[in-house]
Coordinates of C-alpha atoms and ligand atoms in Angstrom, one line a residue:
M617 CA 0.0 -0.1 0.0
S618 CA 1.5 3.0 -1.1
L619 CA 0.8 6.2 1.0
T620 CA -1.2 8.0 -1.0
E621 CA -3.5 5.3 -1.5
Y622 CA -3.5 5.5 2.8
N623 CA -7.4 5.5 3.9
E624 CA -8.9 4.1 7.3
P625 CA -12.2 1.6 5.4
T626 CA -9.0 0.0 3.6
L627 CA -7.4 -1.1 6.4
F628 CA -10.6 -1.8 7.9
A629 CA -11.1 -3.7 5.4
K630 CA -8.4 -6.0 5.8
H631 CA -8.7 -7.2 9.0
G632 CA -11.2 -10.0 11.3
S633 CA -14.3 -8.6 12.6
A634 CA -13.5 -8.2 15.8
E635 CA -10.0 -6.7 15.2
R636 CA -12.5 -4.3 12.6
R637 CA -14.5 -3.3 15.5
F638 CA -11.4 -3.4 17.9
L639 CA -10.0 -0.4 14.7
E640 CA -13.5 0.8 14.8
L641 CA -14.2 2.0 17.9
I642 CA -10.4 3.3 19.0
S643 CA -10.9 5.5 16.1
A644 CA -14.5 6.9 16.7
L645 CA -12.5 8.0 20.3
P646 CA -11.1 11.5 19.7
K647 CA -9.1 11.7 22.4
V648 CA -7.6 8.3 22.0
S649 CA -4.7 8.6 20.1
V650 CA -4.0 5.4 17.8
Q651 CA -1.0 4.0 16.4
G652 CA -0.3 1.3 14.2
Y653 CA 3.6 -0.5 14.0
D654 CA 3.7 -3.5 10.9
K655 CA 6.4 -6.0 12.0
E656 CA 9.3 -3.9 11.0
R657 CA 7.9 -0.6 13.4
N658 CA 6.8 1.5 10.8
V659 CA 3.4 3.2 11.0
I660 CA 0.6 1.1 9.1
Y661 CA -2.0 4.0 11.2
W662 CA -2.1 7.3 12.3
N663 CA -5.6 8.2 13.4
K664 CA -6.4 12.4 13.9
S665 CA -5.6 12.1 17.9
S666 CA -2.1 11.0 17.0
E667 CA -0.9 13.7 14.7
D668 CA -2.5 15.7 17.9
I669 CA -0.2 15.0 20.1
Y670 CA 2.9 14.3 18.7
G671 CA 2.6 17.0 15.7
Y672 CA 3.5 14.7 12.9
S673 CA 0.8 14.5 10.2
A674 CA -0.4 11.4 8.5
R675 CA 1.8 11.8 5.6
E676 CA 4.4 12.4 7.3
A677 CA 4.1 9.8 9.9
L678 CA 3.1 7.1 7.1
G679 CA 5.9 4.1 6.2
R680 CA 8.3 6.0 8.9
K681 CA 9.5 3.8 12.2
L682 CA 7.7 4.1 15.9
E683 CA 12.0 4.6 16.9
D684 CA 12.4 7.8 14.8
L685 CA 9.4 9.3 15.3
I686 CA 8.2 9.7 19.1
I687 CA 10.3 7.3 21.2
P688 CA 13.5 9.7 22.7
D689 CA 17.0 9.2 22.4
V690 CA 17.7 6.6 26.0
M691 CA 14.2 4.6 24.9
K692 CA 15.4 3.5 21.4
A693 CA 16.8 0.6 22.3
D694 CA 14.6 -0.7 24.9
V695 CA 12.0 -0.3 22.7
I696 CA 12.8 -1.6 19.6
K697 CA 13.8 -4.6 22.2
F698 CA 10.6 -5.4 24.1
H699 CA 9.1 -4.6 19.9
K700 CA 10.4 -8.0 19.1
R701 CA 10.1 -10.2 21.9
W702 CA 6.9 -9.2 22.1
I703 CA 6.5 -10.6 17.7
E704 CA 9.4 -14.0 18.3
F705 CA 8.4 -15.2 22.0
G706 CA 4.2 -13.1 22.5
E707 CA 5.4 -11.1 25.0
A708 CA 3.0 -7.8 25.4
I709 CA 4.1 -4.9 25.8
P710 CA 2.6 -4.2 29.6
S711 CA 0.1 -0.2 29.6
A712 CA 2.3 1.9 31.0
E713 CA 2.5 6.4 31.7
L714 CA 5.7 7.3 29.7
V715 CA 7.4 10.2 28.7
L716 CA 7.6 10.6 24.9
A717 CA 9.0 12.9 22.3
K718 CA 7.1 15.0 19.9
K719 CA 7.4 16.2 16.4
G720 CA 10.2 19.2 18.2
G721 CA 11.2 16.7 20.3
E722 CA 10.0 18.4 23.2
P723 CA 8.6 15.7 25.9
V724 CA 5.1 14.6 25.9
H725 CA 3.5 13.1 28.9
V726 CA 1.0 9.7 28.1
F727 CA -0.4 6.8 29.2
S728 CA -0.1 3.9 26.5
S729 CA -1.7 0.8 26.3
H730 CA -0.4 -1.9 22.6
V731 CA -1.8 -4.1 21.2
M732 CA -0.9 -7.2 18.7
L733 CA -3.6 -7.9 16.6
K734 CA -3.4 -10.9 13.8
E735 CA -0.3 -12.4 16.5
G736 CA 1.5 -15.3 14.4
T737 CA 0.9 -14.7 11.2
D738 CA 3.2 -13.3 8.9
S739 CA 2.8 -10.2 9.6
P740 CA 1.3 -8.9 13.0
E741 CA 0.6 -5.7 13.4
M742 CA 1.0 -3.5 16.9
Y743 CA -0.8 -0.7 17.4
C744 CA -0.5 1.9 20.3
V745 CA -3.2 2.9 22.2
D746 CA -2.5 6.7 23.4
I747 CA -4.3 8.8 26.2
D748 CA -2.7 12.4 26.3
L749 CA -1.8 13.0 30.0
S750 CA -0.3 16.9 29.4
E751 CA -3.5 18.4 31.4
Q752 CA -3.4 16.1 33.9
H753 CA 0.7 16.3 34.0
A754 CA 0.8 20.0 34.3
V755 CA -2.0 20.3 37.1
R756 CA -0.5 17.5 38.9
Q757 CA 2.9 20.4 38.0
E758 CA 1.5 22.5 39.9
L759 CA -0.5 21.0 42.9
E760 CA 3.2 20.0 43.4
R761 CA 4.7 23.2 43.2
M762 CA 1.9 24.2 45.7
A763 CA 2.3 21.9 47.9
S764 CA 6.1 22.7 47.8
T765 CA 5.7 26.4 47.7
D766 CA 5.5 28.9 50.4
L767 CA 1.8 31.0 49.5
L768 CA 3.2 34.0 51.1
T769 CA 6.3 34.7 49.7
D770 CA 6.7 32.1 46.7
L771 CA 9.5 31.0 48.4
P772 CA 10.4 27.0 48.1
N773 CA 8.7 25.6 51.8
R774 CA 10.3 23.1 53.9
R775 CA 8.8 20.2 52.2
L776 CA 11.0 21.6 49.5
L777 CA 13.9 22.1 51.0
K778 CA 13.2 18.8 53.3
Q779 CA 14.1 17.4 49.6
F780 CA 17.2 19.7 48.6
L781 CA 18.7 18.8 52.2
A782 CA 17.9 14.8 51.3
N783 CA 19.6 15.7 48.1
A784 CA 22.7 17.8 49.5
I785 CA 24.0 14.8 52.6
N786 CA 23.3 12.9 49.5
E787 CA 25.7 14.7 47.7
A788 CA 27.9 16.1 50.0
S789 CA 28.5 12.1 51.6
T790 CA 30.3 11.0 47.4
K791 CA 31.6 14.3 46.9
H792 CA 32.8 15.2 50.5
V793 CA 32.7 18.2 50.6
G794 CA 30.2 20.1 52.8
F795 CA 26.8 22.8 52.9
A796 CA 25.7 25.2 55.6
L797 CA 21.9 26.3 56.7
F798 CA 21.2 29.0 58.2
F799 CA 17.9 29.7 60.5
I800 CA 17.0 33.3 60.5
D801 CA 14.8 34.7 62.4
L802 CA 13.3 38.1 62.0
D803 CA 13.6 40.3 65.1
M804 CA 10.3 41.5 67.1
F805 CA 9.1 40.2 64.1
K806 CA 5.6 39.9 66.1
E807 CA 6.0 43.8 68.2
I808 CA 6.1 44.7 64.4
N809 CA 3.6 43.0 63.2
D810 CA 1.0 44.1 65.5
T811 CA 2.0 47.8 64.9
L812 CA 1.8 47.8 61.1
G813 CA -1.5 44.4 61.0
H814 CA -0.7 41.3 59.6
T815 CA -0.8 42.9 55.8
W816 CA 1.4 45.5 55.9
G817 CA 3.5 42.6 57.8
D818 CA 3.0 40.2 55.5
E819 CA 4.5 42.7 52.8
L820 CA 7.4 43.2 55.2
L821 CA 7.7 39.1 55.2
R822 CA 7.2 39.6 51.1
A823 CA 10.0 42.1 50.8
V824 CA 12.5 40.4 52.9
A825 CA 12.0 37.3 51.2
E826 CA 12.8 39.0 47.9
R827 CA 16.2 41.1 49.0
L828 CA 17.2 37.4 50.3
S829 CA 16.9 35.9 47.3
D830 CA 18.8 38.4 45.7
C831 CA 21.4 38.2 47.8
I832 CA 22.3 34.6 47.4
S833 CA 24.1 32.1 45.5
K834 CA 21.2 30.4 42.9
E835 CA 22.6 26.9 43.7
G836 CA 22.0 27.3 47.2
M837 CA 18.3 27.4 48.2
L838 CA 16.7 29.7 50.9
T839 CA 13.4 28.5 52.2
R840 CA 10.4 29.7 54.1
F841 CA 10.5 27.9 57.8
G842 CA 7.1 29.3 58.8
G843 CA 6.1 32.7 60.5
D844 CA 9.6 34.8 60.2
E845 CA 11.8 32.2 60.3
F846 CA 13.8 31.1 56.2
V847 CA 16.1 28.1 55.9
Y848 CA 19.0 29.0 53.7
V849 CA 20.9 26.2 53.0
A850 CA 24.7 27.0 51.8
T851 CA 26.3 24.3 48.7
N852 CA 30.0 23.7 48.7
V853 CA 30.8 24.9 52.1
K854 CA 34.3 24.9 52.9
G855 CA 34.1 25.3 57.0
E856 CA 33.4 28.1 59.6
D857 CA 34.8 30.9 57.9
D858 CA 32.8 30.8 54.4
C859 CA 30.0 30.4 56.8
E860 CA 30.8 33.7 58.8
H861 CA 31.3 35.9 55.0
I862 CA 27.9 34.2 54.5
A863 CA 26.0 35.0 57.3
K864 CA 28.0 38.7 57.6
H865 CA 25.8 38.7 53.9
L866 CA 23.0 37.5 54.8
S867 CA 22.4 40.2 58.1
R868 CA 23.9 43.6 55.6
C869 CA 20.1 42.5 53.5
F870 CA 18.7 44.1 56.5
E871 CA 20.9 47.2 56.5
Q872 CA 18.9 49.5 54.6
S873 CA 15.5 49.8 56.2
F874 CA 12.3 48.4 53.6
Q875 CA 9.4 50.8 52.3
L876 CA 6.6 50.0 53.3
S877 CA 4.2 52.3 51.7
T878 CA 4.2 55.1 53.4
E879 CA 6.8 54.1 56.7
N880 CA 10.1 53.0 56.0
I881 CA 10.5 49.9 57.7
Y882 CA 14.1 48.6 60.2
I883 CA 14.4 45.3 60.9
T884 CA 17.8 42.6 61.7
S885 CA 17.4 39.4 62.0
S886 CA 19.0 36.9 63.9
I887 CA 20.9 33.4 62.2
G888 CA 21.7 29.9 63.8
I889 CA 24.4 28.4 61.7
S890 CA 25.2 24.7 61.3
L891 CA 27.6 22.6 59.3
Y892 CA 26.9 19.7 57.8
P893 CA 28.9 16.7 58.8
K894 CA 30.6 18.7 61.4
H895 CA 27.1 19.7 63.5
G896 CA 24.7 16.7 62.2
R897 CA 24.4 13.8 59.2
E898 CA 20.5 14.6 60.0
I899 CA 18.3 16.5 58.1
D900 CA 16.3 17.0 61.8
D901 CA 19.3 17.1 63.7
L902 CA 21.0 19.8 61.1
L903 CA 18.1 22.3 60.8
K904 CA 17.5 21.8 64.9
N905 CA 20.4 22.9 65.9
A906 CA 20.5 25.9 63.6
D907 CA 17.6 26.8 65.1
V908 CA 19.4 26.2 68.7
A909 CA 21.9 28.6 67.8
M910 CA 19.6 31.1 67.0
Y911 CA 18.1 30.4 70.1
Q912 CA 21.7 31.9 71.2
A913 CA 22.1 34.9 68.9
K914 CA 18.8 35.9 70.2
A915 CA 19.5 35.6 74.1
E916 CA 23.3 37.1 73.3
G917 CA 21.4 40.2 71.9
R918 CA 20.2 39.7 68.9
N919 CA 21.1 40.8 64.7
R920 CA 24.0 38.6 65.0
Y921 CA 24.9 35.0 63.9
H922 CA 26.2 32.0 65.9
F923 CA 27.3 28.7 65.5
F924 CA 25.8 25.6 67.0
T925 CA 27.7 24.0 69.3
H926 CA 28.5 21.1 71.5
A927 CA 27.5 22.8 74.3
L928 CA 24.6 24.3 73.6
S929 CA 23.4 21.4 72.4
Q930 CA 24.1 19.4 76.4
Q931 CA 22.4 22.9 77.8
L932 CA 19.3 22.4 75.7
R933 CA 19.2 18.8 77.1
Q934 CA 19.8 20.6 80.4
H935 CA 16.7 23.0 80.5
R936 CA 14.3 20.0 78.7
S937 CA 14.9 18.0 81.9
I938 CA 14.5 20.9 84.2
A939 CA 11.2 21.7 82.3
A940 CA 10.5 18.0 82.5
N941 CA 10.8 18.2 86.5
L942 CA 8.9 21.1 86.8
R943 CA 7.0 19.9 84.8
A944 CA 6.5 16.8 87.3
S945 CA 7.2 19.6 90.8
L946 CA 3.5 21.2 90.2
E947 CA 2.1 18.1 90.3
N948 CA 3.3 17.0 93.6
N949 CA 3.3 20.8 94.8
E950 CA 7.1 21.3 94.9
F951 CA 7.0 25.1 95.2
E952 CA 6.9 27.5 98.1
L953 CA 7.0 31.5 98.7
L954 CA 9.5 33.3 100.3
Y955 CA 7.9 37.6 101.3
Q956 CA 10.6 39.6 101.1
P957 CA 9.8 43.1 102.2
Q958 CA 9.3 46.4 100.6
F959 CA 9.8 49.1 103.4
D960 CA 9.3 52.8 103.8
V961 CA 12.0 55.2 103.5
K962 CA 10.2 58.0 105.7
T963 CA 8.7 55.3 108.7
G964 CA 11.0 52.1 108.7
K965 CA 7.6 49.9 109.0
V966 CA 6.8 47.3 106.4
A967 CA 5.1 49.0 103.8
S968 CA 4.6 45.6 101.4
C969 CA 6.3 42.0 100.1
E970 CA 7.5 40.8 96.9
A971 CA 6.2 37.0 97.0
L972 CA 9.7 35.3 95.2
L973 CA 9.2 31.6 94.2
R974 CA 11.7 28.9 95.4
W975 CA 12.2 25.0 93.5
R976 CA 11.6 22.4 96.6
P977 CA 12.3 18.9 94.5
Q978 CA 12.1 16.2 96.6
N979 CA 15.5 15.2 95.0
E980 CA 17.4 18.1 96.5
A981 CA 19.4 18.3 93.9
L982 CA 17.9 19.0 91.1
A983 CA 16.4 22.0 93.2
V984 CA 17.5 25.2 90.5
P985 CA 17.2 28.9 91.2
P986 CA 14.7 31.2 89.7
N987 CA 16.5 32.9 87.8
I988 CA 17.5 29.7 85.9
F989 CA 14.6 27.6 85.7
I990 CA 11.6 31.0 85.2
P991 CA 13.8 31.9 82.0
I992 CA 12.6 27.7 81.1
A993 CA 9.8 27.7 82.2
E994 CA 8.8 31.0 80.2
R995 CA 9.7 29.3 76.4
S996 CA 6.9 26.9 77.3
D997 CA 3.7 27.1 78.8
L998 CA 5.3 26.1 82.1
I999 CA 5.2 29.6 83.2
V1000 CA 1.8 29.8 82.8
Q1001 CA 0.6 26.8 84.9
I1002 CA 3.2 28.1 87.7
G1003 CA 2.4 31.9 87.2
N1004 CA -1.5 30.2 88.1
W1005 CA 0.5 28.5 91.8
V1006 CA 1.8 31.9 92.5
L1007 CA -1.0 33.6 92.3
K1008 CA -3.2 31.1 94.2
S1009 CA -0.7 31.0 96.6
A1010 CA -0.3 34.4 97.3
C1011 CA -4.2 34.8 97.3
Q1012 CA -4.4 31.9 100.3
Q1013 CA -1.6 33.7 102.2
A1014 CA -3.0 37.7 102.4
K1015 CA -6.5 35.9 103.4
T1016 CA -4.7 33.5 105.9
W1017 CA -3.1 37.1 107.3
K1018 CA -6.0 39.3 106.9
Q1019 CA -8.1 36.9 108.9
K1020 CA -4.6 36.7 111.6
G1021 CA -5.8 40.7 111.5
I1022 CA -2.5 41.5 109.8
E1023 CA -2.8 43.2 106.9
V1024 CA 0.0 43.4 103.9
R1025 CA 0.2 43.8 100.4
I1026 CA 2.1 41.0 98.4
D1027 CA 3.4 41.7 94.9
V1028 CA 3.3 39.0 92.5
N1029 CA 6.4 38.5 89.5
V1030 CA 4.3 38.6 86.6
S1031 CA 5.8 37.1 83.4
G1032 CA 4.9 38.4 80.2
K1033 CA 3.9 34.4 78.9
E1034 CA 1.1 35.2 81.1
L1035 CA -0.8 38.1 80.2
E1036 CA -0.6 37.5 77.0
K1037 CA -3.5 34.7 77.5
A1038 CA -6.9 36.5 77.2
A1039 CA -8.2 34.4 81.4
Y1040 CA -5.3 36.5 82.7
F1041 CA -7.0 38.4 84.1
E1042 CA -10.0 36.8 85.0
R1043 CA -8.0 34.3 87.0
L1044 CA -7.1 37.6 88.6
A1045 CA -10.5 38.9 89.7
T1046 CA -11.6 35.1 90.9
C1047 CA -8.7 35.1 93.0
R1048 CA -9.8 37.5 94.9
H1049 CA -13.1 36.9 94.9
Q1050 CA -12.5 33.0 96.2
Y1051 CA -10.1 34.4 99.0
H1052 CA -12.1 37.1 100.1
L1053 CA -8.9 39.8 99.1
V1054 CA -9.9 43.3 97.6
P1055 CA -8.0 45.2 94.4
K1056 CA -5.0 47.2 96.8
D1057 CA -3.8 43.5 98.5
I1058 CA -2.3 42.2 95.3
G1059 CA 0.2 43.7 93.7
L1060 CA 1.8 43.5 90.2
E1061 CA 5.1 43.3 89.4
L1062 CA 6.0 43.7 86.0
T1063 CA 9.0 43.8 84.0
E1064 CA 8.9 47.3 80.9
N1065 CA 9.7 44.5 78.4
I1066 CA 6.5 43.0 79.3
L1067 CA 4.6 46.1 78.3
I1068 CA 6.7 47.3 75.4
K1069 CA 5.1 44.1 74.4
S1070 CA 2.1 44.1 75.4
D1071 CA -0.8 44.9 72.8
N1072 CA -3.5 47.7 73.6
T1073 CA -6.0 44.8 75.6
I1074 CA -3.2 44.1 77.2
L1075 CA -2.3 47.7 78.8
E1076 CA -6.5 48.1 78.9
N1077 CA -6.5 44.9 81.1
L1078 CA -4.0 46.5 83.3
R1079 CA -5.3 50.0 83.4
V1080 CA -8.6 48.8 84.8
Q1081 CA -7.3 47.3 87.5
R1082 CA -4.7 50.1 88.0
D1083 CA -8.0 51.7 88.2
L1084 CA -9.7 49.1 90.4
G1085 CA -6.8 50.2 92.4
V1086 CA -4.2 47.5 92.2
E1087 CA -1.0 48.8 93.0
I1088 CA 0.8 47.5 89.3
S1089 CA 5.8 47.7 90.0
L1090 CA 7.5 48.2 87.2
D1091 CA 10.3 45.9 88.2
D1092 CA 14.2 46.0 87.1
F1093 CA 13.7 49.3 85.3
G1094 CA 16.3 51.0 83.3
T1095 CA 17.4 47.7 82.3
G1096 CA 15.2 46.6 79.4
Y1097 CA 14.1 48.5 76.2
S1098 CA 12.1 51.3 77.1
S1099 CA 12.6 54.8 77.4
L1100 CA 12.0 57.7 80.0
S1101 CA 9.0 58.9 78.0
Y1102 CA 6.7 55.8 77.7
L1103 CA 6.5 55.8 81.0
K1104 CA 3.5 58.4 80.8
H1105 CA 1.9 55.5 78.5
F1106 CA 1.9 52.7 81.0
P1107 CA -0.1 52.4 83.9
V1108 CA 1.6 52.3 86.6
S1109 CA 2.0 53.1 90.4
H1110 CA 5.8 52.1 90.9
L1111 CA 9.0 52.1 89.7
K1112 CA 11.6 49.7 90.7
I1113 CA 14.9 50.7 89.5
D1114 CA 17.5 48.1 89.0
R1115 CA 20.0 47.0 91.2
S1116 CA 22.6 47.2 88.8
F1117 CA 22.5 50.9 89.2
L1118 CA 22.4 51.1 92.6
K1119 CA 25.5 49.3 93.0
G1120 CA 27.9 51.7 91.1
A1121 CA 25.7 54.9 92.9
P1122 CA 26.8 57.5 94.6
E1123 CA 30.7 56.3 93.4
K1124 CA 29.6 55.9 89.7
A1125 CA 29.2 60.1 88.1
F1126 CA 27.2 58.1 85.6
D1127 CA 25.0 55.5 87.2
S1128 CA 23.7 58.3 90.4
A1129 CA 23.2 61.0 87.5
L1130 CA 20.6 58.0 86.0
M1131 CA 19.1 57.3 89.4
E1132 CA 18.6 60.8 89.7
A1133 CA 17.0 61.6 86.8
I1134 CA 14.8 58.2 86.9
V1135 CA 13.9 59.4 90.3
N1136 CA 12.7 62.7 88.7
V1137 CA 11.3 61.8 86.3
G1138 CA 9.4 58.7 88.3
H1139 CA 8.8 62.0 90.6
K1140 CA 7.4 64.0 88.0
L1141 CA 4.9 61.7 86.4
D1142 CA 3.2 60.2 89.8
L1143 CA 4.9 57.3 90.9
S1144 CA 6.4 56.0 93.9
I1145 CA 9.9 55.0 93.7
V1146 CA 11.7 51.6 95.4
V1147 CA 14.7 50.5 95.5
E1148 CA 15.2 46.6 95.1
G1149 CA 19.0 45.6 96.1
V1150 CA 20.2 47.7 99.1
E1151 CA 22.8 45.6 100.9
T1152 CA 24.7 48.4 102.7
E1153 CA 25.0 51.4 105.1
K1154 CA 25.8 53.6 102.5
Q1155 CA 24.1 52.7 100.3
S1156 CA 20.5 53.1 102.0
D1157 CA 21.4 56.8 102.8
Y1158 CA 22.0 57.3 99.4
C1159 CA 18.5 56.5 98.7
K1160 CA 17.1 58.3 101.5
S1161 CA 19.0 61.5 99.7
L1162 CA 17.7 60.7 96.8
N1163 CA 13.9 61.1 98.7
V1164 CA 13.0 57.2 97.5
E1165 CA 9.9 56.5 99.3
F1166 CA 10.6 52.2 99.5
V1167 CA 13.7 50.3 99.8
Q1168 CA 13.9 47.0 99.8
G1169 CA 17.6 44.4 100.3
Y1170 CA 19.5 41.9 102.1
L1171 CA 20.4 44.7 103.9
Y1172 CA 16.9 45.4 106.0
S1173 CA 15.6 41.7 105.1
K1174 CA 16.3 38.8 103.0
P1175 CA 13.8 37.2 101.1
L1176 CA 11.6 35.4 104.3
S1177 CA 9.8 32.4 105.3
A1178 CA 5.8 33.1 105.7
D1179 CA 6.5 32.3 109.4
A1180 CA 9.3 34.4 108.9
M1181 CA 7.6 37.4 107.4
E1182 CA 4.8 36.7 109.6
A1183 CA 6.9 37.3 113.1
L1184 CA 7.9 40.1 111.3
L1185 CA 4.7 42.4 110.7
K1186 CA 4.2 41.7 114.4
K1187 CA 6.9 42.9 115.6
Q1188 CA 6.0 46.5 114.0
Ligands
C2E1486 P1 13.0 40.2 90.9 O1 12.0 40.2 90.5 O2 13.7 41.3 90.4 O3 13.4 39.5 92.0 C1 14.9 40.2 93.2 C2 15.8 39.6 93.0 O4 16.8 40.0 93.5 C3 15.5 37.9 94.1 O5 16.5 37.1 94.3 C4 15.6 38.1 95.8 O6 15.9 37.6 95.7 C5 16.7 39.7 95.2 N1 17.8 40.2 96.3 C6 16.9 41.3 96.5 N2 17.3 41.9 97.9 C7 19.1 41.7 97.6 C8 20.1 42.1 97.7 O7 20.1 43.1 98.2 N3 21.0 41.8 96.8 C9 21.0 40.9 95.8 N4 22.5 40.7 94.9 N5 19.6 40.9 95.9 C10 18.2 40.5 96.4 P2 15.3 35.5 93.4 O8 14.3 35.3 94.4 O9 16.2 34.7 92.7 O10 14.5 35.8 91.6 C11 15.0 36.5 90.7 C12 14.2 36.7 89.4 O11 13.5 35.6 89.6 C13 12.7 37.9 89.9 O12 14.0 38.9 89.7 C14 11.9 37.3 88.7 O13 12.6 38.2 87.8 C15 12.1 35.5 89.1 N6 11.1 34.8 90.0 C16 11.4 35.2 91.6 N7 10.0 34.8 91.7 C17 9.1 34.8 90.7 C18 7.3 34.2 90.2 O14 6.6 33.8 91.9 N8 7.3 34.4 88.5 C19 7.7 35.2 88.4 N9 7.5 35.4 86.9 N10 9.1 35.3 88.5 C20 10.1 35.1 89.4
CA1487 CA1 10.1 41.9 90.8
CA1488 CA1 13.6 43.3 90.2

């Protein structure tokens, strides 16, 4: 049959009735492409849909060999081999999803089934029935892209990062090269996000992603890990010097402000670095260790980078074990409150006392002081349960003393994490009610950093408490990020000057100038001043000369047990 003679009815007429029905059926399906090949794999049939998928017209295709048309080079030998086996040994070629080639060489995804007609005769014919999967493939690719892309920044996400890391580990272990992971966390993003609103917060994240993308090497991978965390994997890294160079480069991305709407926003980042294989051989270890290093960078003051070290990981383990022990102690009620009096300078009498928490685990060797365990508890929700215990115990004590006719305000230290929970103020009210207390019986001590970070709801709630008559002290004043000008916005009644200032004063001019400035501004704003950490007579005299209202410190009294505190109160 010459090519010009080709027409379908003639072709069908040569087959038996079952085969004819098959050919009639498939040629009637518009989306199914069918190609027929003779014993030498020359095209003998090429329907309209095959023209559409593969780009060859029937005229172009007929008479040419299968492998010269639509089979990619890498598959040619196999296709010829399988076809021969079918003809010689009757081994059918199974159906499969294949990537074949179009006329111009472009790949095309098809599901291909194969049928042998006139099997066992001298002129067997193989028919390939292909379904075009391009659309499905495109949809699948888009789904994959969506599953592996962060929709806000368009960066690869955590899932793709893990794949990339798996490949990087493979490559690094065969080629003996290293790579490094940079865990980049924006500093104070939450505060900026709260101030700007979420739309602009998102905009800032997009801008950061864009700037970081511009400054990294194309062989590496930058991903959004979640929230305000980005992870950059740099390949071909030789050692810590290379990493330092990259970390500095990344930090420089934040030197210029980000222009959002009408505002110029400055933001910095803290970066934790882990190196393969020095700091871990598994994906999760490398990520965890870079994260640990990032936390250390934050703890050391933010806007810096830190390498992972094994000492850090040991510290982390220690913190975990402390947290676990604290949890157990909460269940077993292994805490105690001590009370440290705060004295009225004018009368020399106890004006109030501060509740200070002590941890008394059954195994005393496990105990650590509050300045160690409180920050650990603050990193989890443990602090909320601990704070709850402190509040209840202080209320219980206040009630007991009241029943004995002893009136003294107890101030409790409140952590920022507690205030963030909406229920804090409800709990406070419930506790007062349950123990028959009034607002002035329980005072609150908060640090400036808590107040700076607080959103309007917290500040409003504190204002309500203040209006009810709750005394609120600004603790460790002078060590945080606020300035004196913030003071008038905070609903507080007392300023507690951090003891570090007293240490230097009155000898050190700078410290005493600061003390005096704080006292003056505090008084102008109608706040009472408390000086904490008074240890010597000289410091005590100095406080008196400054006209502060209250003093607290080892010179007057260490933190006391409830009984000792009661005895002291009864004496005066
Ligand atoms: P803070 O609120 O600044 O408490 C004052 C700390 O200074 C207490 O240490 C107290 O024992 C100590 N101190 C008092 N007078 C002197 C003095 O004259 N010289 C020196 N060198 N130190 C003095 P403590 O009890 O170890 O508490 C440490 C920190 O732990 C507290 O600092 C507070 O931030 C936190 N903390 C203690 N109890 C609680 C609590 O119930 N809840 C929360 N959230 N934090 C607490
Ligand atoms: Ca305090
Ligand atoms: Ca303090």
